[in-house]
């Protein structure tokens, strides 16, 4: 099949270190006929987030905090892929999924929104239009047709 299309970039120049990725393969469920009974196409990718030196410290802390519910064994992220029949494609999928998960978890928090005051003219126009609308509706009622 060929080599995997790594390195998997998390953000900027930071990418997943191939040496720190732990792969496990097992038989996948679902369609595939006799093939599925004989090949280990399901992929489980484990990455020790707590012990890695590949991520900057700030990113690591942010990711550990945001992924706290997903971590197992004291800081290991687990990603599974079994949607493809080929082990190689499932490996690709799992690695890409892990990279995007880490990118999202280590992203800086969004900038705080600064509250701004609504201009007086806009507010007055809104209230004027509300009054007109309520007057229109009020005039519709109380009629004996």
mmCIF file of C-alpha atoms in Angstrom, residues 42-129:
data_model
loop_
_atom_site.group_PDB
_atom_site.id
_atom_site.type_symbol
_atom_site.label_atom_id
_atom_site.label_comp_id
_atom_site.label_asym_id
_atom_site.label_seq_id
_atom_site.Cartn_x
_atom_site.Cartn_y
_atom_site.Cartn_z
ATOM 1 C CA UNK A 42 -10.129 -1.917 13.222
ATOM 2 C CA UNK A 43 -7.523 0.525 14.488
ATOM 3 C CA UNK A 44 -7.088 1.898 18.003
ATOM 4 C CA UNK A 45 -4.601 4.746 18.262
ATOM 5 C CA UNK A 46 -3.315 5.767 21.694
ATOM 6 C CA UNK A 47 -1.352 8.930 22.437
ATOM 7 C CA UNK A 48 0.039 9.704 25.901
ATOM 8 C CA UNK A 49 -0.873 13.370 26.183
ATOM 9 C CA UNK A 50 0.283 13.694 29.805
ATOM 10 C CA UNK A 51 3.860 12.515 29.100
ATOM 11 C CA UNK A 52 4.522 13.921 25.632
ATOM 12 C CA UNK A 53 7.142 16.589 24.950
ATOM 13 C CA UNK A 54 5.936 17.172 21.383
ATOM 14 C CA UNK A 55 3.404 19.827 22.413
ATOM 15 C CA UNK A 56 4.277 23.205 23.959
ATOM 16 C CA UNK A 57 3.507 23.186 27.702
ATOM 17 C CA UNK A 58 0.636 25.695 27.395
ATOM 18 C CA UNK A 59 -1.052 23.642 24.668
ATOM 19 C CA UNK A 60 -0.574 20.469 26.682
ATOM 20 C CA UNK A 61 -2.195 21.941 29.801
ATOM 21 C CA UNK A 62 -5.089 23.317 27.741
ATOM 22 C CA UNK A 63 -5.625 19.962 25.991
ATOM 23 C CA UNK A 64 -5.435 17.983 29.254
ATOM 24 C CA UNK A 65 -8.060 20.256 30.779
ATOM 25 C CA UNK A 66 -10.426 20.177 27.775
ATOM 26 C CA UNK A 67 -10.082 16.431 27.099
ATOM 27 C CA UNK A 68 -10.301 15.401 30.763
ATOM 28 C CA UNK A 69 -13.463 13.361 30.139
ATOM 29 C CA UNK A 70 -11.872 11.416 27.260
ATOM 30 C CA UNK A 71 -8.549 10.538 28.863
ATOM 31 C CA UNK A 72 -7.794 7.023 30.117
ATOM 32 C CA UNK A 73 -4.898 5.610 32.182
ATOM 33 C CA UNK A 74 -3.894 9.021 33.557
ATOM 34 C CA UNK A 75 -3.620 11.094 30.395
ATOM 35 C CA UNK A 76 -3.857 8.833 27.329
ATOM 36 C CA UNK A 77 -6.104 9.855 24.417
ATOM 37 C CA UNK A 78 -7.688 6.929 22.535
ATOM 38 C CA UNK A 79 -9.088 7.210 19.001
ATOM 39 C CA UNK A 80 -10.745 4.299 17.163
ATOM 40 C CA UNK A 81 -11.445 3.902 13.455
ATOM 41 C CA UNK A 82 -13.230 1.024 11.776
ATOM 42 C CA UNK A 83 -15.261 2.579 8.978
ATOM 43 C CA UNK A 84 -12.997 1.327 6.175
ATOM 44 C CA UNK A 85 -12.332 -2.278 5.224
ATOM 45 C CA UNK A 86 -8.620 -1.640 4.865
ATOM 46 C CA UNK A 87 -6.405 -1.346 7.930
ATOM 47 C CA UNK A 88 -4.237 1.228 6.183
ATOM 48 C CA UNK A 89 -7.177 3.576 5.531
ATOM 49 C CA UNK A 90 -8.370 3.146 9.111
ATOM 50 C CA UNK A 91 -4.858 4.077 10.325
ATOM 51 C CA UNK A 92 -4.999 7.244 8.213
ATOM 52 C CA UNK A 93 -8.455 8.098 9.551
ATOM 53 C CA UNK A 94 -7.446 7.545 13.187
ATOM 54 C CA UNK A 95 -4.275 9.659 12.868
ATOM 55 C CA UNK A 96 -6.118 12.537 11.159
ATOM 56 C CA UNK A 97 -8.874 12.349 13.790
ATOM 57 C CA UNK A 98 -6.316 12.475 16.627
ATOM 58 C CA UNK A 99 -4.490 15.437 15.059
ATOM 59 C CA UNK A 100 -7.709 17.434 14.651
ATOM 60 C CA UNK A 101 -8.840 16.515 18.175
ATOM 61 C CA UNK A 102 -5.545 17.794 19.625
ATOM 62 C CA UNK A 103 -5.649 20.917 17.438
ATOM 63 C CA UNK A 104 -9.122 21.760 18.689
ATOM 64 C CA UNK A 105 -8.310 20.983 22.331
ATOM 65 C CA UNK A 106 -5.079 22.994 22.374
ATOM 66 C CA UNK A 107 -6.448 26.051 20.512
ATOM 67 C CA UNK A 108 -6.324 29.327 22.412
ATOM 68 C CA UNK A 109 -9.622 30.486 23.911
ATOM 69 C CA UNK A 110 -11.582 32.915 21.704
ATOM 70 C CA UNK A 111 -11.075 36.631 22.341
ATOM 71 C CA UNK A 112 -13.419 38.085 24.938
ATOM 72 C CA UNK A 113 -16.298 40.006 23.368
ATOM 73 C CA UNK A 114 -16.376 43.659 24.303
ATOM 74 C CA UNK A 115 -19.861 44.841 25.157
ATOM 75 C CA UNK A 116 -20.890 47.815 23.032
ATOM 76 C CA UNK A 117 -23.747 50.224 23.606
ATOM 77 C CA UNK A 118 -26.614 50.278 21.103
ATOM 78 C CA UNK A 119 -26.799 53.729 19.457
ATOM 79 C CA UNK A 120 -29.741 55.806 20.684
ATOM 80 C CA UNK A 121 -31.128 56.370 17.175
ATOM 81 C CA UNK A 122 -31.344 52.654 16.447
ATOM 82 C CA UNK A 123 -33.089 51.963 19.750
ATOM 83 C CA UNK A 124 -35.576 54.793 19.189
ATOM 84 C CA UNK A 125 -36.355 53.526 15.672
ATOM 85 C CA UNK A 126 -36.936 50.009 17.039
ATOM 86 C CA UNK A 127 -39.340 51.291 19.695
ATOM 87 C CA UNK A 128 -41.157 53.475 17.122
ATOM 88 C CA UNK A 129 -41.636 50.481 14.793
#
